[in-house]
Amino acid sequence: MLIINNLSKSYDNSNIKAVDNINLTIKPGEIFGFLGPNGAGKTTTIKMIVGLLKPDGGRISLSGIDIWENPLDAKSKISYVPDNPEVYDKLKGMEYLNFIADMYGISKELRLGKIKYYTELFKINDVLGDTIGSYSHGMKQKIVLTSALLNEPELFILDEPMVGLDPKSTYNLKEIMRKMCDEGSIVFFSTHVLEVAEKLCDRIAIINKGKIITIGTMEELRAHAKERESLENIFLELTE
Amino acid sequence: MNRFISLIKTDLNNTFGFSYLIYNFKKKKYIWQPIVAFLAILSFIPTYIVSVKFLRDIYHVYSGIGQSSYFLQTGIILSQILVFLLGIIYVMSKYYFANDLEQLVPLPIKPSYIIGSKFVTLMISEYITTLPLILPFIFIYGRNTRVNILYWIYSILIILLIPILPLIIVSIIVMAFMKYTNIKGRKDLFRVISGIFFIGIIIYIQIILQNYAQRAITDGSEFYINLISDSNFLVKKMGQIFPPGMWATLSLVNHGNIMGIAYLLLFLLVSLLGYFIMLLLSESLFYGGLIGNTEVRTSRGREKRNIRAIKSTKVSKPYIALAKKETLILIRTPIYLINSVLGSVIVPIIGFVSIYSNDVFMTSFKEILNMYPQYVVLASIGIIVFQGIANSVGSTTFSREGKNFWIQRTLPITVKDQIIGRILAALFPQLIALLSLLIVESFIISLSIIDIFLIIFIGLLGSISMAEIGMIIDILKPLLIWDNPQRAMKQNLNVLISLGIGSLYILILGYLVIKLIGKVNINYIYILLSTVFIITSIILFMSLRKLIKRQFENIE
């Protein structure tokens, strides 16, 4: 269970809050979509969950472990895919994957099996011997995705994961997300692609100006909106 | 012309981060940074004062034989050599490996505009390195000779002009080098190897010229007569090798008469002419080396590489994996390799060659060293420990992560593993430095196995403290925003601060050792050094643990 309590963050000691007192509880086996316009606070929230930004106030816990009090325990249960796949350009794909696997302490058999499975799925298995600097943007994203999947995370957290992926890979990623949830993990992702959120997510939260303005299943969201049709209309109405 | 000025402005801003500085200043962020920079500079002052005093003595030697102008020329030529040597790395990374090229090349501007504007930024960077070198020469000469205001005005102009010609020569050589080495395949490796070869040739040529100059100066029976009759005799002789250095000197020396302005104009005109020749050449050379530069090997043999990559899978402990990753990146990034590893190889070789090329000196030097091998051991330990801070691997370990820093911060890796892994990576170039130093020394003196062991053991112990000092400085304020690996290592204030603190530490220890030599048994000195290094390492390790934990949480 991922529990976020009264989480707040403002930048540069200004009074404008990038994230303003948000509360969320996400159960294992849930795919949770995090929506909002540019600059709404999505990435800031995600960065606080994965340990990249220290909150000004509030608590985040995963399976009862406080992320900021026991960062190591928490991080071993989290896999994170950032919005911009910046990885070590001078390492070969395989070297990078092995590096990540070493950090999570994954056995040789397990890692080789997973690497084979996911790199074949994403069709990057034939570039593992090349340096990452030679990869395209999408390929870099796929290597980050693969590295995040080596570990069996309790929380799989992705920032705009569909940007830059080809349709086939987007489809595969959605399947993977579904499968992980079936196995009891939490999948938390931010996106601009409302269609994906609508079809994939068990629950959705819309954040604007640092505050969560609505949260619930698609049906619940529809019930609250005047124009009860697509998520697009709900989104536009709420974030105006 | 407007375009050209706009390019220069943008490049200056991009290189020195003016907008970023102003932003930080307005937001009141990192105001302590200038204070730290100031303290770092202060830490160099003791060493600097000693050197300036030494220079003053040299001035009096030259003025004693009526050749004080030669003193000025030495300063100018040394500055030009420094610009040339540093320029090789600067030019390479600025013209060919900077990220802004991806934006510049598609724009409708000529290659010469790009080179011309980048050249200006480089020149300004070079002032930062030449000023501390040339200023003492100018001041010592100015204060000890009767000069008027014109001398100081000419000095400013000459200082501004000094980097131009050496940088032009480097630019042209590097552009030609990059064009003709732009071959598909293992480009990086090829370039590093030919780069070493190239630097070797430069050193060789320099030594030949040095010998030639020495002989040219002292040859013939008229030497002493000339020395007395012409107060610029040495300057003119030396000027046969690189005339611009002579023009600059003669312009300063003759500031009181018309010849001064004439030489200044000559120096200026040749510099400008050189600049235009370089721009002209850049039209045909620059893109030839640049385009396809970032292309990586083709898919030929890809399958084999994949199989090899997968087969090489080995489970490692986190700190070993981290050390491995650091070392691989260090080796595969030419700029890092040149800065951290090549320096430690080249320095002993230069020292060796310059000693070896002088027969008389060599023989007596060898004799002295063989009489006191313990001094060689102590000096070697000193050199290795100094390399430990000068290789800047420790002091840029977090800065080098750059945009990839998120990986380190989201992984479940303990602080202890972070420190050990990074120290191990910093020791890798030290092993190469040790190897090259020991090989060079084996030609000059026969060291016993115990001596060799002492050098390796105490040298590495000291290197650990040096890596830790660097890491402490770096984690306090890592330089994570850079577009060119050159900035993480060469334009990183942390390198300078660490170098200052590390040198001070070595200076104090060195002073202590010199005081003890002869008074106590040499073995006690070895034990003392080892103990100091171990205690320092432990204390620094403990402070690093706290610092890294705090900074990994707080950096935004």
PDB file of C-alpha atoms in Angstrom, chain B residues 9-266:
ATOM      1  CA  LYS B   9      27.415  36.309 -26.851  1.00  0.00           C
ATOM      2  CA  THR B  10      25.447  33.073 -26.683  1.00  0.00           C
ATOM      3  CA  ASP B  11      28.550  30.958 -26.473  1.00  0.00           C
ATOM      4  CA  LEU B  12      30.032  33.077 -23.694  1.00  0.00           C
ATOM      5  CA  ASN B  13      26.785  32.883 -21.786  1.00  0.00           C
ATOM      6  CA  ASN B  14      26.524  29.159 -22.338  1.00  0.00           C
ATOM      7  CA  THR B  15      30.125  28.492 -21.340  1.00  0.00           C
ATOM      8  CA  PHE B  16      30.359  30.650 -18.274  1.00  0.00           C
ATOM      9  CA  GLY B  17      26.705  30.329 -17.282  1.00  0.00           C
ATOM     10  CA  PHE B  18      26.052  34.053 -16.793  1.00  0.00           C
ATOM     11  CA  SER B  19      22.270  33.693 -16.967  1.00  0.00           C
ATOM     12  CA  TYR B  20      22.431  30.852 -14.492  1.00  0.00           C
ATOM     13  CA  LEU B  21      24.633  32.893 -12.144  1.00  0.00           C
ATOM     14  CA  ILE B  22      22.332  35.881 -12.301  1.00  0.00           C
ATOM     15  CA  TYR B  23      19.322  33.638 -11.724  1.00  0.00           C
ATOM     16  CA  ASN B  24      20.980  32.114  -8.673  1.00  0.00           C
ATOM     17  CA  PHE B  25      22.032  35.510  -7.417  1.00  0.00           C
ATOM     18  CA  LYS B  26      18.522  36.868  -7.722  1.00  0.00           C
ATOM     19  CA  LYS B  27      17.107  33.798  -6.017  1.00  0.00           C
ATOM     20  CA  LYS B  28      19.806  34.177  -3.361  1.00  0.00           C
ATOM     21  CA  LYS B  29      20.975  30.651  -4.058  1.00  0.00           C
ATOM     22  CA  TYR B  30      24.590  29.612  -3.657  1.00  0.00           C
ATOM     23  CA  ILE B  31      25.736  33.030  -2.540  1.00  0.00           C
ATOM     24  CA  TRP B  32      28.371  31.216  -0.525  1.00  0.00           C
ATOM     25  CA  GLN B  33      29.900  29.973  -3.775  1.00  0.00           C
ATOM     26  CA  PRO B  34      32.069  33.026  -4.449  1.00  0.00           C
ATOM     27  CA  ILE B  35      33.213  32.866  -0.828  1.00  0.00           C
ATOM     28  CA  VAL B  36      34.295  29.255  -1.270  1.00  0.00           C
ATOM     29  CA  ALA B  37      36.014  30.137  -4.540  1.00  0.00           C
ATOM     30  CA  PHE B  38      37.835  32.932  -2.775  1.00  0.00           C
ATOM     31  CA  LEU B  39      38.954  30.567  -0.006  1.00  0.00           C
ATOM     32  CA  ALA B  40      40.122  28.088  -2.622  1.00  0.00           C
ATOM     33  CA  ILE B  41      42.246  30.753  -4.239  1.00  0.00           C
ATOM     34  CA  LEU B  42      43.600  31.698  -0.816  1.00  0.00           C
ATOM     35  CA  SER B  43      44.776  28.130  -0.289  1.00  0.00           C
ATOM     36  CA  PHE B  44      47.064  28.504  -3.289  1.00  0.00           C
ATOM     37  CA  ILE B  45      48.697  31.647  -1.956  1.00  0.00           C
ATOM     38  CA  PRO B  46      51.504  30.002   0.073  1.00  0.00           C
ATOM     39  CA  THR B  47      52.649  27.991  -2.942  1.00  0.00           C
ATOM     40  CA  TYR B  48      52.263  31.041  -5.172  1.00  0.00           C
ATOM     41  CA  ILE B  49      54.313  33.304  -2.936  1.00  0.00           C
ATOM     42  CA  VAL B  50      57.158  30.796  -2.885  1.00  0.00           C
ATOM     43  CA  SER B  51      57.107  30.627  -6.697  1.00  0.00           C
ATOM     44  CA  VAL B  52      57.038  34.400  -7.121  1.00  0.00           C
ATOM     45  CA  LYS B  53      60.024  34.764  -4.788  1.00  0.00           C
ATOM     46  CA  PHE B  54      61.834  32.195  -6.862  1.00  0.00           C
ATOM     47  CA  LEU B  55      61.012  34.154 -10.030  1.00  0.00           C
ATOM     48  CA  ARG B  56      62.424  37.309  -8.480  1.00  0.00           C
ATOM     49  CA  ASP B  57      65.708  35.518  -7.882  1.00  0.00           C
ATOM     50  CA  ILE B  58      65.748  34.405 -11.497  1.00  0.00           C
ATOM     51  CA  TYR B  59      65.166  37.987 -12.606  1.00  0.00           C
ATOM     52  CA  HIS B  60      68.244  39.083 -10.709  1.00  0.00           C
ATOM     53  CA  VAL B  61      70.306  36.375 -12.370  1.00  0.00           C
ATOM     54  CA  TYR B  62      69.280  37.631 -15.821  1.00  0.00           C
ATOM     55  CA  SER B  63      69.679  41.264 -14.943  1.00  0.00           C
ATOM     56  CA  GLY B  64      73.120  40.421 -13.524  1.00  0.00           C
ATOM     57  CA  ILE B  65      74.279  39.464 -17.010  1.00  0.00           C
ATOM     58  CA  GLY B  66      72.481  42.419 -18.548  1.00  0.00           C
ATOM     59  CA  GLN B  67      69.753  40.309 -20.148  1.00  0.00           C
ATOM     60  CA  SER B  68      66.732  41.210 -18.037  1.00  0.00           C
ATOM     61  CA  SER B  69      64.581  41.277 -21.185  1.00  0.00           C
ATOM     62  CA  TYR B  70      65.125  37.533 -21.448  1.00  0.00           C
ATOM     63  CA  PHE B  71      63.235  37.218 -18.175  1.00  0.00           C
ATOM     64  CA  LEU B  72      60.167  38.833 -19.756  1.00  0.00           C
ATOM     65  CA  GLN B  73      60.460  36.605 -22.776  1.00  0.00           C
ATOM     66  CA  THR B  74      60.605  33.503 -20.574  1.00  0.00           C
ATOM     67  CA  GLY B  75      57.288  34.515 -19.026  1.00  0.00           C
ATOM     68  CA  ILE B  76      55.674  35.165 -22.393  1.00  0.00           C
ATOM     69  CA  ILE B  77      56.926  31.921 -23.923  1.00  0.00           C
ATOM     70  CA  LEU B  78      55.902  29.872 -20.885  1.00  0.00           C
ATOM     71  CA  SER B  79      52.407  31.357 -21.097  1.00  0.00           C
ATOM     72  CA  GLN B  80      52.246  30.541 -24.784  1.00  0.00           C
ATOM     73  CA  ILE B  81      53.378  26.969 -24.192  1.00  0.00           C
ATOM     74  CA  LEU B  82      50.760  26.607 -21.464  1.00  0.00           C
ATOM     75  CA  VAL B  83      48.043  27.923 -23.773  1.00  0.00           C
ATOM     76  CA  PHE B  84      49.199  25.512 -26.445  1.00  0.00           C
ATOM     77  CA  LEU B  85      49.200  22.434 -24.227  1.00  0.00           C
ATOM     78  CA  LEU B  86      45.897  23.162 -22.500  1.00  0.00           C
ATOM     79  CA  GLY B  87      44.510  24.252 -25.838  1.00  0.00           C
ATOM     80  CA  ILE B  88      44.785  20.741 -27.266  1.00  0.00           C
ATOM     81  CA  ILE B  89      42.137  19.473 -24.845  1.00  0.00           C
ATOM     82  CA  TYR B  90      40.096  22.680 -24.846  1.00  0.00           C
ATOM     83  CA  VAL B  91      39.915  22.939 -28.611  1.00  0.00           C
ATOM     84  CA  MET B  92      39.116  19.263 -29.055  1.00  0.00           C
ATOM     85  CA  SER B  93      36.180  19.332 -26.683  1.00  0.00           C
ATOM     86  CA  LYS B  94      34.884  22.767 -27.570  1.00  0.00           C
ATOM     87  CA  TYR B  95      34.986  22.337 -31.355  1.00  0.00           C
ATOM     88  CA  TYR B  96      34.057  18.685 -31.574  1.00  0.00           C
ATOM     89  CA  PHE B  97      32.409  17.309 -28.448  1.00  0.00           C
ATOM     90  CA  ALA B  98      30.195  20.153 -27.233  1.00  0.00           C
ATOM     91  CA  ASN B  99      26.475  19.527 -27.233  1.00  0.00           C
ATOM     92  CA  ASP B 100      25.610  22.902 -28.679  1.00  0.00           C
ATOM     93  CA  LEU B 101      26.994  21.724 -32.028  1.00  0.00           C
ATOM     94  CA  GLU B 102      23.818  19.765 -32.643  1.00  0.00           C
ATOM     95  CA  GLN B 103      21.946  23.046 -32.590  1.00  0.00           C
ATOM     96  CA  LEU B 104      24.567  25.099 -34.415  1.00  0.00           C
ATOM     97  CA  VAL B 105      25.301  22.874 -37.387  1.00  0.00           C
ATOM     98  CA  PRO B 106      21.757  22.871 -38.816  1.00  0.00           C
ATOM     99  CA  LEU B 107      21.616  26.690 -38.640  1.00  0.00           C
ATOM    100  CA  PRO B 108      22.355  28.642 -41.827  1.00  0.00           C
ATOM    101  CA  ILE B 109      25.779  29.829 -40.675  1.00  0.00           C
ATOM    102  CA  LYS B 110      29.235  29.205 -42.054  1.00  0.00           C
ATOM    103  CA  PRO B 111      31.646  26.848 -40.262  1.00  0.00           C
ATOM    104  CA  SER B 112      34.025  29.774 -39.830  1.00  0.00           C
ATOM    105  CA  TYR B 113      31.381  31.617 -37.786  1.00  0.00           C
ATOM    106  CA  ILE B 114      31.098  28.692 -35.394  1.00  0.00           C
ATOM    107  CA  ILE B 115      34.866  28.319 -35.066  1.00  0.00           C
ATOM    108  CA  GLY B 116      35.391  32.077 -34.858  1.00  0.00           C
ATOM    109  CA  SER B 117      32.925  32.493 -31.997  1.00  0.00           C
ATOM    110  CA  LYS B 118      34.089  29.429 -30.105  1.00  0.00           C
ATOM    111  CA  PHE B 119      37.641  30.660 -30.465  1.00  0.00           C
ATOM    112  CA  VAL B 120      36.774  33.885 -28.640  1.00  0.00           C
ATOM    113  CA  THR B 121      35.294  31.988 -25.693  1.00  0.00           C
ATOM    114  CA  LEU B 122      38.322  29.724 -25.559  1.00  0.00           C
ATOM    115  CA  MET B 123      40.611  32.709 -25.492  1.00  0.00           C
ATOM    116  CA  ILE B 124      38.800  34.121 -22.492  1.00  0.00           C
ATOM    117  CA  SER B 125      39.053  30.751 -20.733  1.00  0.00           C
ATOM    118  CA  GLU B 126      42.772  30.801 -21.438  1.00  0.00           C
ATOM    119  CA  TYR B 127      43.196  34.187 -19.725  1.00  0.00           C
ATOM    120  CA  ILE B 128      42.147  32.531 -16.482  1.00  0.00           C
ATOM    121  CA  THR B 129      45.102  30.167 -16.807  1.00  0.00           C
ATOM    122  CA  THR B 130      47.692  32.546 -18.266  1.00  0.00           C
ATOM    123  CA  LEU B 131      47.128  35.523 -15.960  1.00  0.00           C
ATOM    124  CA  PRO B 132      48.559  33.937 -12.790  1.00  0.00           C
ATOM    125  CA  LEU B 133      51.582  32.891 -14.828  1.00  0.00           C
ATOM    126  CA  ILE B 134      52.383  36.032 -16.796  1.00  0.00           C
ATOM    127  CA  LEU B 135      51.521  38.699 -14.208  1.00  0.00           C
ATOM    128  CA  PRO B 136      54.486  38.037 -11.882  1.00  0.00           C
ATOM    129  CA  PHE B 137      56.870  38.338 -14.845  1.00  0.00           C
ATOM    130  CA  ILE B 138      55.332  41.636 -15.934  1.00  0.00           C
ATOM    131  CA  PHE B 139      55.315  43.053 -12.402  1.00  0.00           C
ATOM    132  CA  ILE B 140      58.798  41.901 -11.434  1.00  0.00           C
ATOM    133  CA  TYR B 141      60.268  43.379 -14.621  1.00  0.00           C
ATOM    134  CA  GLY B 142      58.222  46.552 -14.300  1.00  0.00           C
ATOM    135  CA  ARG B 143      59.199  47.185 -10.699  1.00  0.00           C
ATOM    136  CA  ASN B 144      62.891  46.486 -11.161  1.00  0.00           C
ATOM    137  CA  THR B 145      63.415  48.373 -14.399  1.00  0.00           C
ATOM    138  CA  ARG B 146      62.714  51.999 -15.079  1.00  0.00           C
ATOM    139  CA  VAL B 147      59.403  51.954 -16.935  1.00  0.00           C
ATOM    140  CA  ASN B 148      56.700  54.496 -17.654  1.00  0.00           C
ATOM    141  CA  ILE B 149      52.953  54.290 -18.058  1.00  0.00           C
ATOM    142  CA  LEU B 150      53.311  53.032 -21.642  1.00  0.00           C
ATOM    143  CA  TYR B 151      54.880  49.827 -20.319  1.00  0.00           C
ATOM    144  CA  TRP B 152      51.762  49.021 -18.346  1.00  0.00           C
ATOM    145  CA  ILE B 153      49.452  49.887 -21.241  1.00  0.00           C
ATOM    146  CA  TYR B 154      51.490  47.724 -23.613  1.00  0.00           C
ATOM    147  CA  SER B 155      51.475  44.968 -21.004  1.00  0.00           C
ATOM    148  CA  ILE B 156      47.689  44.856 -20.927  1.00  0.00           C
ATOM    149  CA  LEU B 157      47.556  44.648 -24.723  1.00  0.00           C
ATOM    150  CA  ILE B 158      50.262  41.992 -24.874  1.00  0.00           C
ATOM    151  CA  ILE B 159      48.530  39.906 -22.188  1.00  0.00           C
ATOM    152  CA  LEU B 160      45.326  40.083 -24.201  1.00  0.00           C
ATOM    153  CA  LEU B 161      47.139  39.011 -27.367  1.00  0.00           C
ATOM    154  CA  ILE B 162      49.296  36.222 -25.891  1.00  0.00           C
ATOM    155  CA  PRO B 163      46.841  33.298 -26.216  1.00  0.00           C
ATOM    156  CA  ILE B 164      45.853  34.097 -29.804  1.00  0.00           C
ATOM    157  CA  LEU B 165      48.726  32.630 -31.815  1.00  0.00           C
ATOM    158  CA  PRO B 166      49.207  29.412 -29.827  1.00  0.00           C
ATOM    159  CA  LEU B 167      45.444  28.831 -29.908  1.00  0.00           C
ATOM    160  CA  ILE B 168      45.365  29.398 -33.647  1.00  0.00           C
ATOM    161  CA  ILE B 169      48.134  26.865 -34.161  1.00  0.00           C
ATOM    162  CA  VAL B 170      46.356  24.330 -31.938  1.00  0.00           C
ATOM    163  CA  SER B 171      43.042  24.979 -33.685  1.00  0.00           C
ATOM    164  CA  ILE B 172      44.496  24.348 -37.098  1.00  0.00           C
ATOM    165  CA  ILE B 173      46.384  21.231 -36.000  1.00  0.00           C
ATOM    166  CA  VAL B 174      43.346  19.807 -34.191  1.00  0.00           C
ATOM    167  CA  MET B 175      40.995  20.552 -37.089  1.00  0.00           C
ATOM    168  CA  ALA B 176      43.326  18.795 -39.503  1.00  0.00           C
ATOM    169  CA  PHE B 177      43.818  15.953 -37.033  1.00  0.00           C
ATOM    170  CA  MET B 178      40.081  15.454 -36.565  1.00  0.00           C
ATOM    171  CA  LYS B 179      39.390  15.609 -40.267  1.00  0.00           C
ATOM    172  CA  TYR B 180      41.908  12.951 -41.165  1.00  0.00           C
ATOM    173  CA  THR B 181      41.092  10.673 -38.233  1.00  0.00           C
ATOM    174  CA  ASN B 182      37.376  10.807 -38.878  1.00  0.00           C
ATOM    175  CA  ILE B 183      37.255   7.207 -39.927  1.00  0.00           C
ATOM    176  CA  LYS B 184      34.421   4.874 -39.273  1.00  0.00           C
ATOM    177  CA  GLY B 185      35.098   2.272 -36.621  1.00  0.00           C
ATOM    178  CA  ARG B 186      36.885   2.623 -33.345  1.00  0.00           C
ATOM    179  CA  LYS B 187      37.218   6.375 -33.626  1.00  0.00           C
ATOM    180  CA  ASP B 188      37.586   7.156 -29.926  1.00  0.00           C
ATOM    181  CA  LEU B 189      40.308   4.600 -29.393  1.00  0.00           C
ATOM    182  CA  PHE B 190      42.115   5.609 -32.566  1.00  0.00           C
ATOM    183  CA  ARG B 191      42.020   9.227 -31.545  1.00  0.00           C
ATOM    184  CA  VAL B 192      43.273   8.599 -28.054  1.00  0.00           C
ATOM    185  CA  ILE B 193      46.190   6.578 -29.344  1.00  0.00           C
ATOM    186  CA  SER B 194      47.077   9.057 -32.037  1.00  0.00           C
ATOM    187  CA  GLY B 195      46.564  11.811 -29.468  1.00  0.00           C
ATOM    188  CA  ILE B 196      49.196  10.278 -27.222  1.00  0.00           C
ATOM    189  CA  PHE B 197      51.495   9.884 -30.177  1.00  0.00           C
ATOM    190  CA  PHE B 198      50.874  13.489 -31.138  1.00  0.00           C
ATOM    191  CA  ILE B 199      51.624  14.816 -27.656  1.00  0.00           C
ATOM    192  CA  GLY B 200      54.754  12.658 -27.630  1.00  0.00           C
ATOM    193  CA  ILE B 201      55.940  14.294 -30.843  1.00  0.00           C
ATOM    194  CA  ILE B 202      55.259  17.763 -29.462  1.00  0.00           C
ATOM    195  CA  ILE B 203      57.297  17.018 -26.352  1.00  0.00           C
ATOM    196  CA  TYR B 204      60.081  15.615 -28.495  1.00  0.00           C
ATOM    197  CA  ILE B 205      60.147  18.656 -30.750  1.00  0.00           C
ATOM    198  CA  GLN B 206      60.201  20.913 -27.744  1.00  0.00           C
ATOM    199  CA  ILE B 207      63.215  19.156 -26.295  1.00  0.00           C
ATOM    200  CA  ILE B 208      65.055  19.290 -29.605  1.00  0.00           C
ATOM    201  CA  LEU B 209      64.346  23.001 -29.860  1.00  0.00           C
ATOM    202  CA  GLN B 210      65.473  23.531 -26.300  1.00  0.00           C
ATOM    203  CA  ASN B 211      68.778  21.856 -26.988  1.00  0.00           C
ATOM    204  CA  TYR B 212      69.132  23.729 -30.239  1.00  0.00           C
ATOM    205  CA  ALA B 213      68.476  27.005 -28.486  1.00  0.00           C
ATOM    206  CA  GLN B 214      70.971  26.222 -25.769  1.00  0.00           C
ATOM    207  CA  ARG B 215      73.602  25.404 -28.304  1.00  0.00           C
ATOM    208  CA  ALA B 216      72.757  28.337 -30.549  1.00  0.00           C
ATOM    209  CA  ILE B 217      73.054  30.695 -27.647  1.00  0.00           C
ATOM    210  CA  THR B 218      76.324  29.476 -26.211  1.00  0.00           C
ATOM    211  CA  ASP B 219      78.029  28.577 -29.497  1.00  0.00           C
ATOM    212  CA  GLY B 220      80.858  30.585 -30.906  1.00  0.00           C
ATOM    213  CA  SER B 221      83.471  32.824 -29.423  1.00  0.00           C
ATOM    214  CA  GLU B 222      81.437  35.962 -29.873  1.00  0.00           C
ATOM    215  CA  PHE B 223      78.891  34.797 -27.340  1.00  0.00           C
ATOM    216  CA  TYR B 224      80.228  36.839 -24.440  1.00  0.00           C
ATOM    217  CA  ILE B 225      80.870  39.866 -26.574  1.00  0.00           C
ATOM    218  CA  ASN B 226      77.312  39.763 -27.854  1.00  0.00           C
ATOM    219  CA  LEU B 227      76.025  39.246 -24.369  1.00  0.00           C
ATOM    220  CA  ILE B 228      77.652  42.447 -23.249  1.00  0.00           C
ATOM    221  CA  SER B 229      77.028  44.554 -26.337  1.00  0.00           C
ATOM    222  CA  ASP B 230      73.359  43.655 -26.933  1.00  0.00           C
ATOM    223  CA  SER B 231      71.012  43.649 -23.939  1.00  0.00           C
ATOM    224  CA  ASN B 232      68.389  41.790 -25.994  1.00  0.00           C
ATOM    225  CA  PHE B 233      70.824  39.191 -27.315  1.00  0.00           C
ATOM    226  CA  LEU B 234      69.228  36.193 -25.610  1.00  0.00           C
ATOM    227  CA  VAL B 235      65.758  37.354 -26.605  1.00  0.00           C
ATOM    228  CA  LYS B 236      66.746  37.533 -30.254  1.00  0.00           C
ATOM    229  CA  LYS B 237      68.448  34.141 -30.193  1.00  0.00           C
ATOM    230  CA  MET B 238      65.400  32.535 -28.594  1.00  0.00           C
ATOM    231  CA  GLY B 239      63.195  34.459 -31.031  1.00  0.00           C
ATOM    232  CA  GLN B 240      64.678  32.458 -33.878  1.00  0.00           C
ATOM    233  CA  ILE B 241      62.480  29.585 -32.767  1.00  0.00           C
ATOM    234  CA  PHE B 242      59.204  31.442 -32.184  1.00  0.00           C
ATOM    235  CA  PRO B 243      59.438  35.073 -33.335  1.00  0.00           C
ATOM    236  CA  PRO B 244      56.071  36.279 -31.929  1.00  0.00           C
ATOM    237  CA  GLY B 245      57.349  35.734 -28.387  1.00  0.00           C
ATOM    238  CA  MET B 246      60.289  37.966 -29.269  1.00  0.00           C
ATOM    239  CA  TRP B 247      58.092  40.708 -30.765  1.00  0.00           C
ATOM    240  CA  ALA B 248      55.974  40.850 -27.632  1.00  0.00           C
ATOM    241  CA  THR B 249      59.082  41.067 -25.468  1.00  0.00           C
ATOM    242  CA  LEU B 250      60.797  43.695 -27.591  1.00  0.00           C
ATOM    243  CA  SER B 251      57.632  45.758 -27.677  1.00  0.00           C
ATOM    244  CA  LEU B 252      57.597  45.856 -23.875  1.00  0.00           C
ATOM    245  CA  VAL B 253      61.327  46.460 -23.567  1.00  0.00           C
ATOM    246  CA  ASN B 254      61.218  49.328 -26.103  1.00  0.00           C
ATOM    247  CA  HIS B 255      58.047  50.895 -24.740  1.00  0.00           C
ATOM    248  CA  GLY B 256      59.886  54.191 -24.486  1.00  0.00           C
ATOM    249  CA  ASN B 257      60.640  54.494 -28.200  1.00  0.00           C
ATOM    250  CA  ILE B 258      59.077  53.955 -31.596  1.00  0.00           C
ATOM    251  CA  MET B 259      60.278  50.351 -31.829  1.00  0.00           C
ATOM    252  CA  GLY B 260      57.915  49.462 -29.009  1.00  0.00           C
ATOM    253  CA  ILE B 261      54.825  50.430 -30.926  1.00  0.00           C
ATOM    254  CA  ALA B 262      56.227  48.892 -34.100  1.00  0.00           C
ATOM    255  CA  TYR B 263      56.726  45.494 -32.473  1.00  0.00           C
ATOM    256  CA  LEU B 264      53.325  45.723 -30.809  1.00  0.00           C
ATOM    257  CA  LEU B 265      51.675  46.409 -34.162  1.00  0.00           C
ATOM    258  CA  LEU B 266      53.606  43.568 -35.747  1.00  0.00           C
TER     259      LEU B 266
END
